[in-house]
């Protein structure tokens, strides 16, 4: 009998299994798209109200490549819009990651920070980012700055909460062992607590990058001239639901790619973890 | 005693049964309107409607109202003339049955421009100088709304090309206009009431012009429905249109209920509401030639993809207005 660990990547049976696993992932999306196409073509709703996937793909194609100008002023501008959104997302996400990790580790590590900082942050956490728009404009004006601020707000709290959780739940045996070895506070924090909290911090970063992409639509309501969220709102104003859906797909795709990137960084950073998890053993 | 009790029960049953039959005969119309100073009086329509039961719902924007109409969630909608043209461009079944209230656009300049009201000559000089200095004047509006079209038309008529001579800034939400002007992010805002009045009263901007001198005039709001609603609920649509006409007549005579409704539904100060209504004209007529001008402007601006002049004209049904007002369609904007 062959165990999972005995299967070599070079063997045909293994390649066949991987190919079948790849196909499994496609079953639900293919069924969904086929159902959507069939419903859209059934004539139960006007095509302009529910564009078929083929029409959305056409709009997306013209938005990306500009082949027939059916997306009017957006034709051929997808890359510019995607880059504009990505810059806002990664600007806000980077800021949120930095401050979220710093504040989270500080709160998790120090009673003083926990008492002074946490109540205020926890009070701010439930406020929906969209409600910050008026203040964002008053503080940062129009264009990119308020958009980055809104993305930051959406991404900050997941990083913060997971960082606090990561630090607070570090195995006490590790801390005790560090103390027995004579580690001082700084060494304890940088060499023991932080590495041990990294899986939780990365989980927070992955949630945050998704929130950051979600916030692009809200953030780009505020007087920006480009971006996937901006195109989505503007298209809605002119009832271009095909472009609205194309923008949604674009945001979803870029969000997925961002998560894949983060997972790759996580896999490299947390190599030691792969041998201790169920997935690590299986893989 | 028993006889009188039986008699009472019979009478009660007859009354209840009769009222059920009567209520079954009264058409029911779901009406949608946006939450703006000019649109909010629509919330008074259910109280004025006769022989029709109107359920009125406020939406955050005209787009939401139009989407609800074309997806058949509501039967009659208050939208702008631009929404009407946009809907026709997308092939949606919308029929204009009445006007409602026009006006509501105002261009306000920042203090640093030092512009006097209606001083187009100084404005044009300022625009030309800013352009030659390489820093074109920043003029903001919400792209694709009535104020955007009014501003573009008025500027073009004065020889200022909004696409070349100025830097157009799109601020989609009019409630963000005040902060943008106050912070000096833009030099001029073409906003909608009551935000324009708020900007003026807050001292963030000065009145420059009401941009109505162009082909689209001051058209703003329109009442639209679908042809299937007209076919199935003609009496209901008639009831709504008659109520809108009555509402407009009341608002022309006395603006107090209008100020009340703005105050009640938005929480806006009554002074702001009073100011806002100085730039509003109740008008149930459907203005055909200006509507066609709006369609042409929207096509020139690439806001729509095709010429919808024929559809725009064909989908104007004056019959409801004619019945409600007793006037001919030639007197109602045709």
Coordinates of C-alpha atoms in Angstrom, one line a residue:
Chain A
X1 CA 0.0 0.0 0.0
X2 CA 1.4 3.4 -1.0
X3 CA 1.3 6.2 1.6
X4 CA 0.9 9.8 0.8
X5 CA 4.5 10.6 1.6
X6 CA 5.7 7.8 -0.8
X7 CA 4.1 9.4 -3.9
X8 CA 6.8 10.9 -6.0
X9 CA 6.0 14.0 -8.1
X10 CA 7.6 12.3 -11.1
X11 CA 5.2 9.4 -11.2
X12 CA 2.3 9.5 -13.8
X13 CA -0.3 8.5 -11.1
X14 CA 0.7 11.6 -9.1
X15 CA 0.4 13.9 -12.1
X16 CA -3.0 12.5 -12.9
X17 CA -4.1 13.0 -9.3
X18 CA -2.9 16.6 -9.4
X19 CA -4.7 17.3 -12.7
X20 CA -7.9 15.8 -11.4
X21 CA -7.6 18.0 -8.3
X22 CA -7.1 21.0 -10.6
X23 CA -10.3 20.1 -12.4
X24 CA -12.2 19.7 -9.2
X25 CA -11.6 23.3 -8.4
X26 CA -13.1 24.4 -11.7
X27 CA -16.4 22.5 -11.4
X28 CA -18.3 25.0 -9.2
X29 CA -17.1 28.2 -11.2
X30 CA -17.9 26.5 -14.5
X31 CA -21.4 25.4 -13.3
X32 CA -22.1 28.9 -11.9
X33 CA -21.0 30.6 -15.2
X34 CA -22.9 28.2 -17.3
X35 CA -26.1 28.7 -15.2
X36 CA -25.6 32.5 -15.3
X37 CA -25.2 32.4 -19.1
X38 CA -28.2 30.3 -19.6
X39 CA -30.4 32.5 -17.3
X40 CA -29.1 35.7 -19.0
X41 CA -29.9 34.3 -22.4
X42 CA -33.4 33.0 -21.3
X43 CA -34.8 36.5 -21.7
X44 CA -36.4 36.6 -18.3
X45 CA -34.5 39.8 -17.6
X46 CA -33.4 42.4 -20.1
X47 CA -29.8 41.8 -21.2
X48 CA -28.8 45.3 -20.2
X49 CA -30.0 44.5 -16.6
X50 CA -28.3 41.1 -16.3
X51 CA -25.5 40.9 -18.9
X52 CA -24.4 37.4 -19.8
X53 CA -20.9 36.3 -18.8
X54 CA -19.9 36.5 -22.5
X55 CA -21.0 40.2 -22.5
X56 CA -19.1 40.9 -19.3
X57 CA -16.1 39.2 -20.8
X58 CA -16.5 41.3 -23.9
X59 CA -16.6 44.5 -21.8
X60 CA -13.6 43.3 -19.7
X61 CA -11.7 42.5 -22.9
X62 CA -12.4 46.0 -24.4
X63 CA -11.5 47.6 -21.1
X64 CA -8.2 45.8 -21.1
X65 CA -7.3 45.8 -24.8
X66 CA -9.5 48.5 -26.3
X67 CA -10.5 46.6 -29.3
X68 CA -13.9 48.1 -30.2
X69 CA -14.5 50.9 -27.7
X70 CA -17.7 49.4 -26.3
X71 CA -16.6 50.5 -22.9
X72 CA -16.4 54.1 -24.2
X73 CA -14.1 56.2 -22.2
X74 CA -12.6 53.2 -20.3
X75 CA -11.7 51.4 -23.4
X76 CA -8.1 50.1 -23.1
X77 CA -7.6 51.7 -19.7
X78 CA -7.8 48.7 -17.5
X79 CA -4.1 48.5 -16.7
X80 CA -4.1 52.2 -15.7
X81 CA -7.2 51.6 -13.5
X82 CA -5.9 48.4 -12.0
X83 CA -2.5 50.1 -11.2
X84 CA -4.3 53.1 -9.6
X85 CA -6.3 50.8 -7.4
X86 CA -3.3 48.6 -6.6
X87 CA -1.3 51.6 -5.5
X88 CA -4.1 52.8 -3.2
X89 CA -4.6 49.3 -1.9
X90 CA -0.9 48.5 -1.2
X91 CA -0.3 52.1 0.1
X92 CA -3.1 51.6 2.7
X93 CA -2.3 48.0 3.3
X94 CA 1.5 48.7 3.9
X95 CA 0.6 51.5 6.4
X96 CA -2.0 49.3 8.1
X97 CA 0.4 46.3 8.3
X98 CA 3.2 48.4 9.8
X99 CA 1.0 50.2 12.4
X100 CA -1.2 47.2 13.0
X101 CA 1.7 44.9 13.8
X102 CA 3.5 47.5 15.9
X103 CA 0.4 48.4 17.9
X104 CA -0.8 44.8 18.1
X105 CA 2.6 43.5 19.4
X106 CA 2.8 46.5 21.9
X107 CA -0.7 45.8 23.2
X108 CA -0.1 42.0 23.4
X109 CA 3.3 42.4 25.1
X110 CA 2.8 45.4 27.4
X111 CA 0.1 45.9 30.1
X112 CA 0.7 49.6 29.8
X113 CA -0.2 49.7 26.1
X114 CA -3.0 47.3 26.7
X115 CA -4.6 49.6 29.2
X116 CA -4.0 52.9 27.5
X117 CA -4.3 52.1 23.8
X118 CA -6.6 49.1 23.4
X119 CA -9.9 50.6 24.7
X120 CA -9.7 53.5 22.2
X121 CA -8.8 51.2 19.3
X122 CA -11.5 48.7 20.1
X123 CA -14.0 51.5 20.2
X124 CA -12.9 52.7 16.8
X125 CA -12.9 49.2 15.3
X126 CA -16.7 48.8 14.8
X127 CA -17.1 52.1 13.0
X128 CA -17.6 51.3 9.3
X129 CA -14.9 52.7 7.1
X130 CA -17.5 54.4 4.8
X131 CA -18.6 56.6 7.7
X132 CA -15.1 58.1 7.8
X133 CA -15.5 59.6 4.3
X134 CA -16.5 63.1 5.4
X135 CA -13.7 63.3 8.0
X136 CA -11.3 61.8 5.4
X137 CA -12.1 64.6 3.0
X138 CA -11.8 67.3 5.7
X139 CA -8.4 65.9 6.8
X140 CA -6.9 64.8 3.6
X141 CA -8.7 66.6 0.8
X142 CA -9.7 64.8 -2.4
X143 CA -8.0 62.3 -4.7
X144 CA -5.6 59.6 -3.4
X145 CA -5.0 60.5 0.2
X146 CA -8.5 59.9 1.6
X147 CA -8.8 56.8 -0.5
X148 CA -5.5 55.4 1.0
X149 CA -6.8 56.4 4.5
X150 CA -10.1 54.5 4.0
X151 CA -8.2 51.4 2.7
X152 CA -5.9 51.7 5.7
X153 CA -8.9 51.7 8.1
X154 CA -10.3 48.6 6.5
X155 CA -6.9 46.7 6.7
X156 CA -5.6 48.0 10.1
X157 CA -8.0 46.2 12.5
X158 CA -7.6 42.7 11.2
X159 CA -3.8 43.0 11.4
X160 CA -4.1 44.6 14.9
X161 CA -6.4 41.9 16.3
X162 CA -4.4 39.0 14.9
X163 CA -1.2 40.5 16.1
X164 CA -2.6 40.9 19.7
X165 CA -3.9 37.4 19.5
X166 CA -0.6 36.0 18.2
X167 CA 1.5 37.7 20.9
X168 CA -1.0 36.8 23.7
X169 CA -1.2 33.1 22.8
X170 CA 2.5 32.4 22.5
X171 CA 3.3 29.1 24.2
X172 CA 4.4 29.8 27.8
X173 CA 6.9 27.0 27.7
X174 CA 8.8 28.9 25.0
X175 CA 8.8 32.0 27.1
X176 CA 9.9 30.0 30.2
X177 CA 12.6 28.3 28.2
X178 CA 13.9 31.7 27.0
X179 CA 14.0 33.0 30.5
X180 CA 15.9 30.0 31.7
X181 CA 18.4 30.6 29.0
X182 CA 18.9 34.1 30.3
X183 CA 17.2 36.1 27.5
X184 CA 16.4 39.7 28.3
X185 CA 13.1 41.4 27.4
X186 CA 14.2 42.5 24.0
X187 CA 15.6 39.1 23.1
X188 CA 12.4 37.5 24.4
X189 CA 10.3 39.7 22.2
X190 CA 12.3 39.6 19.0
X191 CA 13.6 36.0 19.2
X192 CA 10.8 34.1 20.8
X193 CA 7.5 36.0 20.9
X194 CA 7.5 37.6 17.5
X195 CA 8.4 34.5 15.5
X196 CA 5.9 32.5 17.5
X197 CA 3.2 35.1 16.8
X198 CA 4.0 35.2 13.0
X199 CA 1.4 32.6 11.9
X200 CA -1.3 34.7 13.5
X201 CA 0.1 37.9 12.2
X202 CA 0.1 36.4 8.7
X203 CA -3.5 35.3 9.1
X204 CA -4.3 38.9 9.9
X205 CA -2.4 40.2 6.9
X206 CA -4.3 37.8 4.6
X207 CA -7.7 39.0 6.0
X208 CA -6.4 42.6 5.7
X209 CA -5.4 42.4 2.1
X210 CA -8.9 41.1 1.2
X211 CA -10.5 44.0 3.2
X212 CA -8.2 46.4 1.5
X213 CA -9.4 45.3 -1.9
X214 CA -13.0 45.4 -0.7
X215 CA -12.5 49.0 0.4
X216 CA -11.3 50.1 -3.0
X217 CA -14.9 50.5 -4.1
X218 CA -15.7 52.7 -1.1
X219 CA -12.5 54.6 -1.2
X220 CA -12.8 55.4 -4.9
X221 CA -16.1 57.1 -4.4
X222 CA -14.1 60.1 -3.2
X223 CA -13.1 62.3 -6.2
X224 CA -10.5 60.0 -7.8
X225 CA -10.2 59.9 -11.5
X226 CA -9.2 56.3 -12.0
X227 CA -9.3 52.9 -10.4
X228 CA -11.5 49.8 -10.5
X229 CA -13.8 51.1 -7.8
X230 CA -14.1 54.5 -9.6
X231 CA -15.0 52.7 -12.9
X232 CA -17.6 50.6 -11.0
X233 CA -19.4 53.6 -9.5
X234 CA -19.2 55.6 -12.7
X235 CA -20.5 52.7 -14.8
X236 CA -23.4 52.2 -12.3
X237 CA -24.3 55.9 -12.9
X238 CA -24.7 55.2 -16.6
X239 CA -26.3 51.8 -16.1
X240 CA -23.4 49.9 -17.6
X241 CA -23.9 46.7 -15.6
X242 CA -21.5 44.8 -17.9
X243 CA -18.7 47.1 -16.8
X244 CA -19.9 47.0 -13.2
X245 CA -19.5 43.2 -13.3
X246 CA -16.2 43.4 -15.1
X247 CA -14.9 45.7 -12.3
X248 CA -16.1 43.3 -9.7
X249 CA -14.3 40.5 -11.4
X250 CA -11.2 42.6 -11.7
X251 CA -11.2 43.4 -8.0
X252 CA -11.8 39.8 -7.1
X253 CA -9.0 38.6 -9.4
X254 CA -6.5 41.1 -8.1
X255 CA -7.6 40.3 -4.5
X256 CA -7.0 36.6 -5.2
X257 CA -3.6 37.3 -6.7
X258 CA -2.6 39.5 -3.7
X259 CA -3.6 36.7 -1.4
X260 CA -1.5 34.2 -3.4
X261 CA 1.5 36.6 -3.2
X262 CA 1.0 36.9 0.5
X263 CA 0.7 33.1 0.9
X264 CA 4.0 32.7 -1.0
X265 CA 5.7 35.1 1.3
X266 CA 4.2 33.3 4.3
X267 CA 5.4 30.0 3.0
X268 CA 8.9 31.3 2.8
X269 CA 8.8 33.0 6.1
X270 CA 7.2 30.2 8.0
X271 CA 9.1 27.3 6.5
X272 CA 9.5 25.8 10.0
X273 CA 5.7 25.7 10.4
X274 CA 5.2 23.4 7.3
X275 CA 6.7 20.4 9.2
X276 CA 4.4 20.9 12.1
X277 CA 1.0 21.3 10.5
X278 CA -1.3 18.7 8.9
X279 CA -0.9 20.4 5.5
X280 CA 2.8 20.5 5.9
X281 CA 3.0 16.7 6.6
X282 CA 0.7 16.0 3.7
X283 CA 2.5 18.1 1.2
Chain B
X1 CA -81.4 40.8 21.7
X2 CA -80.2 37.9 19.6
X3 CA -81.8 39.3 16.5
X4 CA -80.1 42.6 16.9
X5 CA -76.8 40.8 17.5
X6 CA -77.2 38.8 14.3
X7 CA -78.2 42.0 12.5
X8 CA -75.1 43.7 13.8
X9 CA -72.9 40.8 12.7
X10 CA -74.5 40.8 9.3
X11 CA -73.9 44.6 8.9
X12 CA -70.3 44.3 10.1
X13 CA -69.7 41.4 7.7
X14 CA -71.2 43.5 4.9
X15 CA -69.1 46.5 5.8
X16 CA -65.9 44.5 6.1
X17 CA -66.6 42.5 3.0
X18 CA -67.5 45.6 1.1
X19 CA -64.3 47.4 2.2
X20 CA -62.3 44.3 1.2
X21 CA -63.9 44.4 -2.3
X22 CA -63.3 48.2 -2.4
X23 CA -59.7 47.9 -1.4
X24 CA -59.2 45.1 -3.9
X25 CA -60.4 47.4 -6.6
X26 CA -58.1 50.3 -5.6
X27 CA -54.9 50.0 -7.7
X28 CA -51.6 49.8 -5.7
X29 CA -48.5 51.6 -7.0
X30 CA -45.0 51.4 -5.6
X31 CA -43.4 54.8 -6.0
X32 CA -39.6 55.4 -5.7
X33 CA -37.9 58.8 -5.2
X34 CA -34.4 59.9 -4.4
X35 CA -33.5 61.8 -1.3
X36 CA -32.7 65.3 -2.5
X37 CA -34.3 68.7 -1.8
X38 CA -36.2 68.6 -5.1
X39 CA -37.2 65.0 -4.8
X40 CA -38.4 64.8 -1.2
X41 CA -41.8 66.3 -1.8
X42 CA -42.6 63.0 -3.6
X43 CA -43.0 61.6 -0.1
X44 CA -46.2 63.7 0.1
X45 CA -47.7 62.0 -3.0
X46 CA -49.4 59.1 -1.1
X47 CA -51.3 61.6 1.0
X48 CA -52.6 63.4 -2.1
X49 CA -53.3 60.4 -4.3
X50 CA -57.0 59.6 -4.9
X51 CA -58.4 56.3 -6.0
X52 CA -54.9 54.8 -5.8
X53 CA -52.9 53.4 -2.9
X54 CA -49.3 54.7 -3.2
X55 CA -46.5 53.2 -1.3
X56 CA -43.6 55.7 -1.5
X57 CA -40.0 54.7 -0.8
X58 CA -37.0 57.0 -0.6
X59 CA -33.7 55.8 -2.2
X60 CA -30.2 57.1 -1.7
X61 CA -29.7 58.1 -5.3
X62 CA -31.5 58.4 -8.6
X63 CA -29.5 55.4 -9.9
X64 CA -30.9 53.2 -7.2
X65 CA -34.5 54.4 -8.1
X66 CA -34.0 53.7 -11.8
X67 CA -32.5 50.3 -11.1
X68 CA -35.4 49.4 -8.9
X69 CA -37.8 50.5 -11.7
X70 CA -36.2 48.6 -14.5
X71 CA -35.9 45.5 -12.4
X72 CA -39.6 45.8 -11.6
X73 CA -39.3 46.3 -7.8
X74 CA -41.2 49.6 -8.1
X75 CA -43.8 50.8 -10.6
X76 CA -43.2 54.5 -10.9
X77 CA -40.0 56.4 -10.3
X78 CA -38.9 60.0 -9.9
X79 CA -35.5 60.3 -11.7
X80 CA -33.7 63.0 -13.6
X81 CA -34.0 63.6 -17.3
X82 CA -30.4 62.3 -17.6
X83 CA -31.5 59.0 -16.1
X84 CA -34.3 58.8 -18.6
X85 CA -31.9 59.2 -21.5
X86 CA -29.4 56.8 -20.0
X87 CA -32.1 54.2 -19.5
X88 CA -33.3 54.5 -23.1
X89 CA -29.7 54.2 -24.3
X90 CA -29.4 50.9 -22.5
X91 CA -32.7 49.7 -24.1
X92 CA -34.8 49.8 -20.9
X93 CA -38.5 50.2 -21.1
X94 CA -39.1 53.6 -19.5
X95 CA -41.9 56.0 -20.3
X96 CA -42.0 59.6 -19.1
X97 CA -45.4 60.5 -17.7
X98 CA -44.9 63.7 -15.9
X99 CA -42.3 66.3 -14.9
X100 CA -41.9 67.2 -11.2
X101 CA -39.5 70.0 -10.2
X102 CA -36.8 71.7 -12.1
X103 CA -33.9 73.8 -11.1
X104 CA -31.5 73.1 -8.2
X105 CA -28.2 73.7 -10.0
X106 CA -25.8 76.4 -9.0
X107 CA -22.1 77.1 -9.8
X108 CA -20.2 78.5 -6.7
X109 CA -16.8 80.0 -6.8
X110 CA -14.1 79.8 -4.2
X111 CA -13.2 83.1 -2.4
X112 CA -9.7 83.1 -4.0
X113 CA -11.2 83.5 -7.4
X114 CA -12.9 86.8 -6.4
X115 CA -15.6 86.4 -9.0
X116 CA -18.7 88.6 -9.0
X117 CA -22.0 86.9 -9.7
X118 CA -22.7 86.4 -13.4
X119 CA -19.3 88.0 -14.3
X120 CA -18.5 85.7 -17.2
X121 CA -16.0 88.1 -18.7
X122 CA -13.7 87.9 -15.6
X123 CA -14.3 84.1 -15.4
X124 CA -13.2 83.6 -19.0
X125 CA -10.1 85.7 -18.5
X126 CA -9.3 83.7 -15.3
X127 CA -9.8 80.4 -17.2
X128 CA -7.6 81.5 -20.1
X129 CA -4.8 82.8 -17.8
X130 CA -4.9 79.6 -15.6
X131 CA -4.7 77.5 -18.8
X132 CA -1.8 79.5 -20.2
X133 CA 0.0 79.2 -16.8
X134 CA -0.3 75.4 -17.2
X135 CA -2.6 75.1 -14.2
X136 CA -6.1 75.0 -15.5
X137 CA -8.9 76.0 -13.2
X138 CA -10.3 73.1 -11.2
X139 CA -14.1 72.9 -11.7
X140 CA -16.0 70.1 -9.9
X141 CA -19.4 68.5 -10.3
X142 CA -20.8 65.0 -10.0
X143 CA -20.3 63.5 -13.4
X144 CA -23.4 62.6 -15.3
X145 CA -25.9 64.4 -13.1
X146 CA -28.1 67.3 -14.1
X147 CA -25.7 69.9 -12.6
X148 CA -22.8 68.5 -14.7
X149 CA -24.9 68.8 -17.9
X150 CA -26.1 72.3 -17.0
X151 CA -22.6 73.5 -16.2
X152 CA -21.1 72.0 -19.4
X153 CA -23.8 73.6 -21.5
X154 CA -23.5 77.0 -19.9
X155 CA -19.7 77.0 -20.1
X156 CA -19.8 76.0 -23.8
X157 CA -22.3 78.7 -24.5
X158 CA -19.9 81.2 -23.0
X159 CA -17.0 79.8 -25.0
X160 CA -15.3 77.8 -22.3
X161 CA -14.8 74.2 -23.3
X162 CA -15.1 72.0 -20.1
X163 CA -13.0 69.3 -21.8
X164 CA -10.1 71.5 -22.8
X165 CA -10.1 74.8 -21.0
X166 CA -10.6 73.7 -17.4
X167 CA -9.6 70.7 -15.3
X168 CA -12.9 68.8 -14.5
X169 CA -12.9 67.1 -11.1
X170 CA -15.5 64.5 -10.6
X171 CA -16.8 64.4 -7.0
X172 CA -19.6 61.8 -7.2
X173 CA -21.2 62.5 -3.8
X174 CA -22.6 66.1 -3.6
X175 CA -22.3 66.1 0.1
X176 CA -18.5 66.1 -0.4
X177 CA -18.6 69.3 -2.4
X178 CA -18.5 71.7 0.6
X179 CA -15.3 70.2 2.1
X180 CA -13.6 70.2 -1.3
X181 CA -14.3 73.9 -1.9
X182 CA -13.6 74.9 1.7
X183 CA -10.2 73.2 1.6
X184 CA -9.3 75.0 -1.7
X185 CA -9.1 71.6 -3.5
X186 CA -11.2 73.1 -6.3
X187 CA -11.8 76.6 -7.6
X188 CA -15.5 76.2 -8.6
X189 CA -18.2 73.7 -7.8
X190 CA -21.4 73.1 -9.8
X191 CA -23.6 71.6 -7.1
X192 CA -27.1 70.6 -6.4
X193 CA -29.6 71.9 -3.8
X194 CA -29.6 71.8 -0.8
X195 CA -25.8 71.3 -0.9
X196 CA -25.3 74.5 -2.9
X197 CA -27.2 76.5 -0.2
X198 CA -25.2 74.9 2.5
X199 CA -21.9 75.9 0.7
X200 CA -23.1 79.4 0.4
X201 CA -24.4 79.7 4.0
X202 CA -21.2 78.1 5.4
X203 CA -19.2 80.8 3.5
X204 CA -17.2 78.1 1.6
X205 CA -18.2 79.4 -1.8
X206 CA -19.9 82.4 -3.5
X207 CA -22.8 82.3 -5.9
X208 CA -21.5 82.6 -9.5
X209 CA -24.3 81.6 -11.8
X210 CA -27.4 79.4 -12.1
X211 CA -26.3 77.5 -15.3
X212 CA -29.6 77.5 -17.1
X213 CA -28.7 79.4 -20.2
X214 CA -28.1 76.5 -22.5
X215 CA -30.2 74.1 -24.6
X216 CA -31.2 71.9 -21.6
X217 CA -32.6 74.8 -19.7
X218 CA -33.2 74.0 -16.0
X219 CA -34.7 70.6 -16.4
X220 CA -34.1 68.3 -13.4
X221 CA -36.8 65.8 -12.4
X222 CA -39.0 63.5 -14.3
X223 CA -41.6 60.9 -13.4
X224 CA -41.2 57.7 -15.3
X225 CA -42.8 54.3 -15.4
X226 CA -42.7 51.2 -17.7
X227 CA -45.1 50.3 -20.5
X228 CA -46.2 47.1 -18.7
X229 CA -47.3 49.2 -15.7
X230 CA -49.2 51.6 -18.0
X231 CA -50.9 48.6 -19.7
X232 CA -51.8 46.8 -16.4
X233 CA -52.3 49.7 -14.0
X234 CA -53.3 52.7 -16.1
X235 CA -55.6 54.1 -13.3
X236 CA -52.8 53.8 -10.8
X237 CA -50.3 55.7 -12.9
X238 CA -53.0 58.3 -13.6
X239 CA -53.5 58.6 -9.8
X240 CA -49.8 59.2 -9.2
X241 CA -49.6 61.8 -12.0
X242 CA -52.7 63.6 -10.8
X243 CA -51.2 63.7 -7.3
X244 CA -47.9 65.1 -8.6
X245 CA -49.7 67.8 -10.5
X246 CA -51.7 68.6 -7.3
X247 CA -48.5 68.6 -5.3
X248 CA -46.8 71.0 -7.7
X249 CA -49.7 73.4 -7.6
X250 CA -49.6 73.3 -3.8
X251 CA -45.9 73.9 -3.7
X252 CA -46.2 76.8 -6.1
X253 CA -48.8 78.4 -3.7
X254 CA -47.0 77.6 -0.4
X255 CA -43.5 76.3 0.1
X256 CA -44.0 75.7 3.9
X257 CA -44.9 72.0 3.5
X258 CA -41.9 71.5 1.3
X259 CA -39.5 73.1 3.8
X260 CA -41.1 70.9 6.5
X261 CA -40.6 67.7 4.6
X262 CA -36.9 68.6 3.9
X263 CA -36.4 69.4 7.5
X264 CA -38.2 66.3 8.7
X265 CA -36.7 63.8 6.3
X266 CA -33.1 65.1 6.1
X267 CA -32.7 66.9 9.4
X268 CA -31.4 69.9 7.4
X269 CA -31.8 73.3 9.0
X270 CA -35.0 75.2 7.8
X271 CA -32.9 78.1 6.7
X272 CA -30.9 75.9 4.3
X273 CA -34.2 74.4 3.1
X274 CA -35.7 77.8 2.5
X275 CA -32.6 79.0 0.6
X276 CA -32.5 75.8 -1.5
X277 CA -36.1 76.3 -2.6
X278 CA -35.3 79.7 -4.1
X279 CA -33.7 77.7 -6.8
X280 CA -36.5 75.3 -7.5
X281 CA -39.6 75.5 -9.7
X282 CA -42.4 72.9 -9.5
X283 CA -43.2 72.0 -13.0
X284 CA -45.2 68.9 -14.1
X285 CA -44.6 69.5 -17.8
X286 CA -42.4 67.2 -19.9
X287 CA -40.1 69.5 -22.0
X288 CA -39.6 67.7 -25.2
X289 CA -37.1 70.0 -27.0
X290 CA -34.9 70.4 -24.0
X291 CA -35.0 66.7 -23.4
X292 CA -33.7 66.1 -26.9
X293 CA -31.0 68.7 -26.3
X294 CA -29.9 66.8 -23.2
X295 CA -29.8 63.6 -25.2
X296 CA -27.6 65.3 -27.8
X297 CA -25.3 66.7 -25.2
X298 CA -25.0 63.3 -23.5
X299 CA -24.1 61.7 -26.7
X300 CA -21.5 64.4 -27.5
X301 CA -20.0 63.8 -24.1
X302 CA -20.0 60.0 -24.6
X303 CA -22.2 59.5 -21.6
X304 CA -24.4 57.4 -23.9
X305 CA -23.4 55.3 -26.9
X306 CA -26.1 56.1 -29.5
X307 CA -28.6 58.6 -30.7
X308 CA -31.8 58.1 -28.6
X309 CA -33.7 61.2 -29.8
X310 CA -36.4 59.1 -31.5
X311 CA -36.9 56.8 -28.5
X312 CA -36.9 59.8 -26.1
X313 CA -39.7 61.4 -28.1
X314 CA -41.6 58.2 -28.6
X315 CA -41.5 57.3 -24.9
X316 CA -43.1 60.5 -23.7
X317 CA -46.7 59.8 -22.8
X318 CA -48.6 63.1 -22.3
X319 CA -52.0 61.5 -21.9
X320 CA -51.8 61.3 -18.1
X321 CA -50.8 64.9 -17.8
X322 CA -53.5 66.0 -20.2
X323 CA -56.1 64.2 -18.1
X324 CA -54.7 65.6 -14.8
X325 CA -54.4 69.2 -16.0
X326 CA -57.1 69.5 -18.7
X327 CA -54.5 71.0 -20.9
X328 CA -53.3 69.8 -24.3
X329 CA -49.8 68.4 -24.8
X330 CA -48.7 71.4 -26.6
X331 CA -49.3 73.4 -23.4
X332 CA -47.4 70.7 -21.4
X333 CA -44.0 71.0 -23.0
X334 CA -44.5 69.0 -26.2

